[in-house]
Short mmCIF file of C-alpha atoms and ligand atoms in Angstrom, two decimals:
data_model
loop_
_atom_site.label_atom_id
_atom_site.label_comp_id
_atom_site.label_asym_id
_atom_site.label_seq_id
_atom_site.Cartn_x
_atom_site.Cartn_y
_atom_site.Cartn_z
CA UNK A 1 79.05 -6.79 -9.73
CA UNK A 2 79.79 -3.29 -8.45
CA UNK A 3 79.97 -2.65 -4.73
CA UNK A 4 77.67 -0.07 -3.18
CA UNK A 5 78.94 2.71 -0.90
CA UNK A 6 75.55 2.69 0.80
CA UNK A 7 74.54 -0.18 3.09
CA UNK A 8 71.78 -2.16 1.43
CA UNK A 9 70.55 -3.89 4.60
CA UNK A 10 70.12 -1.91 7.81
CA UNK A 11 68.72 -3.59 10.95
CA UNK A 12 67.34 -6.45 8.85
CA UNK A 13 65.49 -4.11 6.47
CA UNK A 14 66.22 -3.33 2.83
CA UNK A 15 66.68 0.10 1.19
CA UNK A 16 62.94 0.32 0.50
CA UNK A 17 61.98 -0.89 3.99
CA UNK A 18 61.12 -4.46 2.98
CA UNK A 19 62.01 -7.63 4.84
CA UNK A 20 64.27 -10.08 2.95
CA UNK A 21 61.44 -12.32 1.71
CA UNK A 22 58.96 -9.53 1.03
CA UNK A 23 57.79 -8.81 -2.52
CA UNK A 24 57.21 -5.23 -3.63
CA UNK A 25 53.66 -4.02 -4.11
CA UNK A 26 52.30 -5.86 -7.17
CA UNK A 27 49.78 -4.21 -9.47
CA UNK A 28 48.12 -6.04 -12.37
CA UNK A 29 45.91 -4.54 -15.07
CA UNK A 30 44.43 -6.54 -17.93
CA UNK A 31 43.35 -5.48 -21.45
CA UNK A 32 45.41 -2.31 -21.52
CA UNK A 33 46.01 -2.35 -25.31
CA UNK A 34 42.72 -2.55 -27.19
CA UNK A 35 44.29 -3.48 -30.55
CA UNK A 36 46.12 -6.50 -29.13
CA UNK A 37 44.60 -9.98 -28.88
CA UNK A 38 45.67 -10.02 -25.24
CA UNK A 39 47.48 -7.52 -23.06
CA UNK A 40 48.46 -6.88 -19.47
CA UNK A 41 50.41 -4.37 -17.44
CA UNK A 42 52.31 -5.58 -14.41
CA UNK A 43 54.13 -3.44 -11.86
CA UNK A 44 56.47 -4.70 -9.17
CA UNK A 45 57.04 -1.52 -7.15
CA UNK A 46 58.48 1.03 -9.58
CA UNK A 47 59.18 -1.54 -12.31
CA UNK A 48 56.34 -1.43 -14.81
CA UNK A 49 56.01 -3.53 -17.98
CA UNK A 50 53.27 -3.69 -20.62
CA UNK A 51 52.87 -6.95 -22.54
CA UNK A 52 50.83 -7.30 -25.70
CA UNK A 53 50.18 -10.47 -27.66
CA UNK A 54 49.19 -10.77 -31.32
CA UNK A 55 48.23 -14.09 -32.84
CA UNK A 56 48.32 -16.91 -33.57
CA UNK A 57 48.44 -15.33 -37.04
CA UNK A 58 49.57 -16.54 -40.46
CA UNK A 59 53.34 -16.26 -40.78
CA UNK A 60 54.97 -14.70 -43.83
CA UNK A 61 57.36 -15.08 -45.56
CA UNK A 62 56.40 -18.72 -45.82
CA UNK A 63 59.92 -20.10 -45.38
CA UNK A 64 59.72 -19.03 -41.73
CA UNK A 65 56.73 -21.28 -41.10
CA UNK A 66 56.97 -24.44 -39.04
CA UNK A 67 54.72 -27.10 -40.51
CA UNK A 68 53.94 -28.79 -37.22
CA UNK A 69 53.75 -25.88 -34.81
CA UNK A 70 53.39 -22.18 -34.28
CA UNK A 71 56.49 -20.12 -33.55
CA UNK A 72 56.73 -17.80 -30.58
CA UNK A 73 58.48 -14.49 -31.14
CA UNK A 74 59.28 -12.18 -28.22
CA UNK A 75 60.59 -8.64 -28.21
CA UNK A 76 61.72 -7.07 -24.96
CA UNK A 77 62.37 -3.40 -25.18
CA UNK A 78 63.13 -0.69 -22.68
CA UNK A 79 61.54 2.70 -23.35
CA UNK A 80 64.03 5.60 -23.65
CA UNK A 81 62.33 7.25 -20.63
CA UNK A 82 62.27 4.10 -18.47
CA UNK A 83 65.62 4.79 -16.78
CA UNK A 84 67.38 7.90 -15.40
CA UNK A 85 69.59 8.50 -18.45
CA UNK A 86 67.92 8.25 -21.83
CA UNK A 87 68.16 4.70 -23.14
CA UNK A 88 68.69 4.45 -26.89
CA UNK A 89 65.62 2.81 -28.47
CA UNK A 90 67.88 0.74 -30.74
CA UNK A 91 67.86 -2.93 -29.65
CA UNK A 92 71.12 -3.55 -27.79
CA UNK A 93 72.78 -6.86 -26.87
CA UNK A 94 71.00 -6.93 -23.53
CA UNK A 95 67.52 -6.53 -25.09
CA UNK A 96 68.30 -9.21 -27.67
CA UNK A 97 69.43 -11.63 -24.95
CA UNK A 98 66.43 -10.86 -22.75
CA UNK A 99 64.03 -11.34 -25.68
CA UNK A 100 65.50 -14.80 -26.15
CA UNK A 101 65.43 -15.90 -22.51
CA UNK A 102 61.86 -14.62 -22.12
CA UNK A 103 60.83 -16.65 -25.17
CA UNK A 104 62.49 -19.75 -23.71
CA UNK A 105 60.74 -19.17 -20.37
CA UNK A 106 57.30 -18.93 -22.02
CA UNK A 107 57.55 -21.59 -24.76
CA UNK A 108 57.09 -24.67 -22.53
CA UNK A 109 53.72 -23.33 -21.35
CA UNK A 110 52.14 -22.89 -24.79
CA UNK A 111 50.49 -25.56 -26.96
CA UNK A 112 52.40 -24.34 -30.02
CA UNK A 113 51.61 -27.60 -31.82
CA UNK A 114 47.95 -26.55 -32.03
CA UNK A 115 48.68 -23.74 -34.51
CA UNK A 116 50.95 -24.88 -37.35
CA UNK A 117 52.31 -22.31 -39.83
CA UNK A 118 51.50 -19.38 -37.56
CA UNK A 119 53.36 -16.99 -35.30
CA UNK A 120 52.51 -15.71 -31.85
CA UNK A 121 54.10 -12.33 -31.19
CA UNK A 122 54.78 -11.05 -27.70
CA UNK A 123 55.92 -7.46 -27.22
CA UNK A 124 57.23 -6.35 -23.84
CA UNK A 125 57.63 -2.64 -23.25
CA UNK A 126 59.40 -1.65 -20.07
CA UNK A 127 57.95 1.77 -19.30
CA UNK A 128 59.73 2.15 -15.98
CA UNK A 129 62.74 0.14 -14.83
CA UNK A 130 63.75 -0.41 -11.22
CA UNK A 131 65.20 -3.92 -11.21
CA UNK A 132 63.79 -7.32 -12.18
CA UNK A 133 62.33 -6.14 -15.49
CA UNK A 134 62.70 -9.50 -17.26
CA UNK A 135 60.71 -11.38 -14.62
CA UNK A 136 58.05 -8.66 -14.40
CA UNK A 137 57.82 -8.92 -18.20
CA UNK A 138 57.37 -12.71 -18.05
CA UNK A 139 54.47 -12.33 -15.59
CA UNK A 140 52.82 -9.76 -17.86
CA UNK A 141 53.44 -11.86 -20.99
CA UNK A 142 51.99 -15.02 -19.53
CA UNK A 143 48.81 -13.12 -18.58
CA UNK A 144 48.61 -11.50 -22.02
CA UNK A 145 48.92 -14.93 -23.68
CA UNK A 146 46.10 -16.30 -21.54
CA UNK A 147 43.97 -13.24 -22.31
CA UNK A 148 44.60 -13.78 -26.03
CA UNK A 149 42.91 -17.15 -25.57
CA UNK A 150 46.04 -19.13 -26.38
CA UNK A 151 45.86 -22.64 -24.90
CA UNK A 152 48.46 -23.03 -22.17
CA UNK A 153 49.63 -25.83 -19.88
CA UNK A 154 49.95 -23.34 -17.02
CA UNK A 155 50.66 -19.69 -16.36
CA UNK A 156 54.32 -18.81 -16.04
CA UNK A 157 55.20 -16.96 -12.84
CA UNK A 158 58.53 -15.27 -12.36
CA UNK A 159 60.53 -13.40 -9.76
CA UNK A 160 64.08 -12.49 -8.93
CA UNK A 161 66.01 -13.59 -5.87
CA UNK A 162 69.55 -12.81 -4.81
CA UNK A 163 72.11 -11.93 -2.19
CA UNK A 164 72.45 -8.39 -0.89
CA UNK A 165 74.90 -7.44 1.89
CA UNK A 166 75.19 -11.15 2.73
CA UNK A 167 71.39 -11.57 3.08
CA UNK A 168 69.25 -13.73 0.79
CA UNK A 169 66.38 -11.63 -0.61
CA UNK A 170 63.36 -11.86 -2.93
CA UNK A 171 62.37 -9.41 -5.72
CA UNK A 172 65.43 -7.21 -6.17
CA UNK A 173 64.96 -3.52 -6.88
CA UNK A 174 67.32 -1.58 -9.15
CA UNK A 175 69.86 -0.72 -6.45
CA UNK A 176 69.94 -4.29 -5.13
CA UNK A 177 70.25 -5.64 -8.68
CA UNK A 178 73.16 -3.37 -9.51
CA UNK A 179 75.03 -3.37 -6.18
CA UNK A 180 74.12 -6.71 -4.57
CA UNK A 181 76.45 -9.73 -4.56
CA UNK A 182 74.27 -11.93 -6.77
CA UNK A 183 70.93 -12.03 -8.53
CA UNK A 184 68.94 -14.89 -9.98
CA UNK A 185 66.07 -14.63 -12.46
CA UNK A 186 63.59 -17.45 -11.95
CA UNK A 187 60.39 -18.57 -13.71
CA UNK A 188 58.08 -21.41 -12.81
CA UNK A 189 54.96 -23.18 -14.06
CA UNK A 190 53.56 -23.69 -10.54
CA UNK A 191 51.02 -26.47 -11.09
CA UNK A 192 53.67 -28.56 -12.88
CA UNK A 193 56.51 -27.44 -10.60
CA UNK A 194 58.55 -26.92 -13.78
CA UNK A 195 61.29 -24.29 -13.80
CA UNK A 196 61.47 -22.49 -17.16
CA UNK A 197 64.10 -19.86 -16.40
CA UNK A 198 67.12 -19.91 -14.12
CA UNK A 199 69.82 -17.32 -14.70
CA UNK A 200 72.45 -16.34 -12.18
CA UNK A 201 74.70 -13.29 -12.08
CA UNK A 202 77.31 -13.06 -9.30
CA UNK A 203 78.59 -15.64 -6.85
CA UNK A 204 76.55 -17.96 -4.62
CA UNK A 205 77.33 -21.20 -2.83
CA UNK A 206 75.39 -24.34 -3.77
CA UNK A 207 73.45 -24.14 -0.47
CA UNK A 208 72.59 -20.47 -1.02
CA UNK A 209 71.33 -21.20 -4.52
CA UNK A 210 69.20 -24.08 -3.24
CA UNK A 211 67.72 -21.87 -0.54
CA UNK A 212 67.05 -19.08 -3.05
CA UNK A 213 65.25 -21.48 -5.40
CA UNK A 214 62.99 -22.44 -2.49
CA UNK A 215 62.32 -18.76 -1.74
CA UNK A 216 61.64 -18.05 -5.42
CA UNK A 217 59.13 -20.91 -5.60
CA UNK A 218 57.25 -19.53 -2.59
CA UNK A 219 57.20 -16.05 -4.12
CA UNK A 220 56.01 -17.45 -7.48
CA UNK A 221 53.09 -19.14 -5.74
CA UNK A 222 51.98 -15.75 -4.37
CA UNK A 223 52.34 -14.20 -7.84
CA UNK A 224 50.35 -17.12 -9.34
CA UNK A 225 47.41 -16.34 -7.03
CA UNK A 226 47.47 -12.67 -8.08
CA UNK A 227 47.61 -13.61 -11.77
CA UNK A 228 44.68 -16.01 -11.41
CA UNK A 229 42.72 -13.38 -9.47
CA UNK A 230 43.27 -10.83 -12.27
CA UNK A 231 42.02 -13.33 -14.87
CA UNK A 232 39.00 -14.35 -12.79
CA UNK A 233 38.02 -10.71 -12.19
CA UNK A 234 37.85 -10.16 -15.94
CA UNK A 235 35.53 -13.08 -16.53
CA UNK A 236 33.49 -12.58 -13.35
CA UNK A 237 29.80 -13.16 -13.94
CA UNK A 238 27.81 -10.14 -12.79
CA UNK A 239 24.81 -10.90 -10.63
P1 ADP B 301 66.59 -7.11 -15.00
O1 ADP B 301 65.89 -5.79 -15.18
O2 ADP B 301 65.83 -8.23 -15.62
O3 ADP B 301 66.95 -7.38 -13.58
P2 ADP B 301 69.39 -6.45 -15.51
O4 ADP B 301 69.96 -7.23 -14.37
O5 ADP B 301 70.13 -6.42 -16.80
O6 ADP B 301 67.92 -6.99 -15.86
O7 ADP B 301 69.15 -4.95 -15.07
C1 ADP B 301 68.95 -4.60 -13.75
C2 ADP B 301 68.40 -3.20 -13.63
O8 ADP B 301 69.38 -2.25 -14.03
C3 ADP B 301 67.19 -2.89 -14.52
O9 ADP B 301 65.98 -3.41 -14.03
C4 ADP B 301 67.23 -1.39 -14.53
O10 ADP B 301 66.65 -0.87 -13.35
C5 ADP B 301 68.73 -1.13 -14.57
N1 ADP B 301 69.16 -0.91 -15.97
C6 ADP B 301 69.29 -1.81 -16.96
N2 ADP B 301 69.69 -1.25 -18.11
C7 ADP B 301 69.81 0.07 -17.85
C8 ADP B 301 70.19 1.22 -18.62
N3 ADP B 301 70.50 1.13 -19.90
N4 ADP B 301 70.21 2.41 -17.98
C9 ADP B 301 69.90 2.53 -16.67
N5 ADP B 301 69.52 1.49 -15.90
C10 ADP B 301 69.48 0.29 -16.47
#
C-alpha cells in the first residue's frame, strides 16, 4: 500500500468528515433497467454501481450446462468514465478477479439446484468509483437477484473495513482504500451469520482483524435493513 502525504484522520474524523464506524450516505434504487429480469442501483457516497440480472435462462452451448443446477455468471466492469483517468473498457486482471470473487460471494445465497441446465447472469457496471466498488456491487447484485424472483436463502450484504492512519474504520472511500494501511472486503448473509467474502489487502494483527469483522457485521446489519426496506417499498400495497 502507498503512503499518503495527507493525514487521513484529523481530530478523530476522516477525510470526508465521517467518524470511524460511520457508513457513507447509502442510496438504493430498484428496477433501473427495464429490459433486465431484476436490477438495482446502489450508491455508497460517490461510489455508484448498477446491477442487472438476466435469467435463469437456457444455457447454450449445451456442453456448458450443469445437469443438476444452474450456473451463476458474474461480470464486474468499470466504466471508462468512472475514474479520473479514462479506464480502458477491456476487461483487465482486476475486473476478472473481482468478477470471480463477487460470484463466490453470491453463490451460497442462491438455490441454484432449482434451475438445472440454465444460467443466471449478473452484470455489474461501476458508473462512478470512489472506493469499495466490489462490496457496493455485491449489495446491488443481491437486490437485483431478489427482484428477478430468484429463490435465495438470504440477501447478501457487503461492506469494506480497514485501517487508516492507525484507526479501524468502516466503508473506505477511494483515498482511504488507496492510502490506508489495510482494507478488507466483507460479505455476509445476515440471518444465517454466514460470511461469503473475506479478502484482506495490507497488514493487520489478528486482534485488529477480529475487531474489524465485528464492525463489518454491524455495518452489514444496517445495510440489510436498507435492502429489505427497498424491496418492501416496491411491493407495498397501496391503500
Ligand atoms: P474496490 O473498489 O472493491 O475497493 P480496489 O481496492 O481494487 O477495489 O480499488 C480501490 C479503489 O481504487 C476503487 O474503488 C477506485 O476508486 C480506485 N481505482 C481502482 N481502479 C482504478 C483505475 N483503473 N483508475 C483509477 N482509480 C481506480
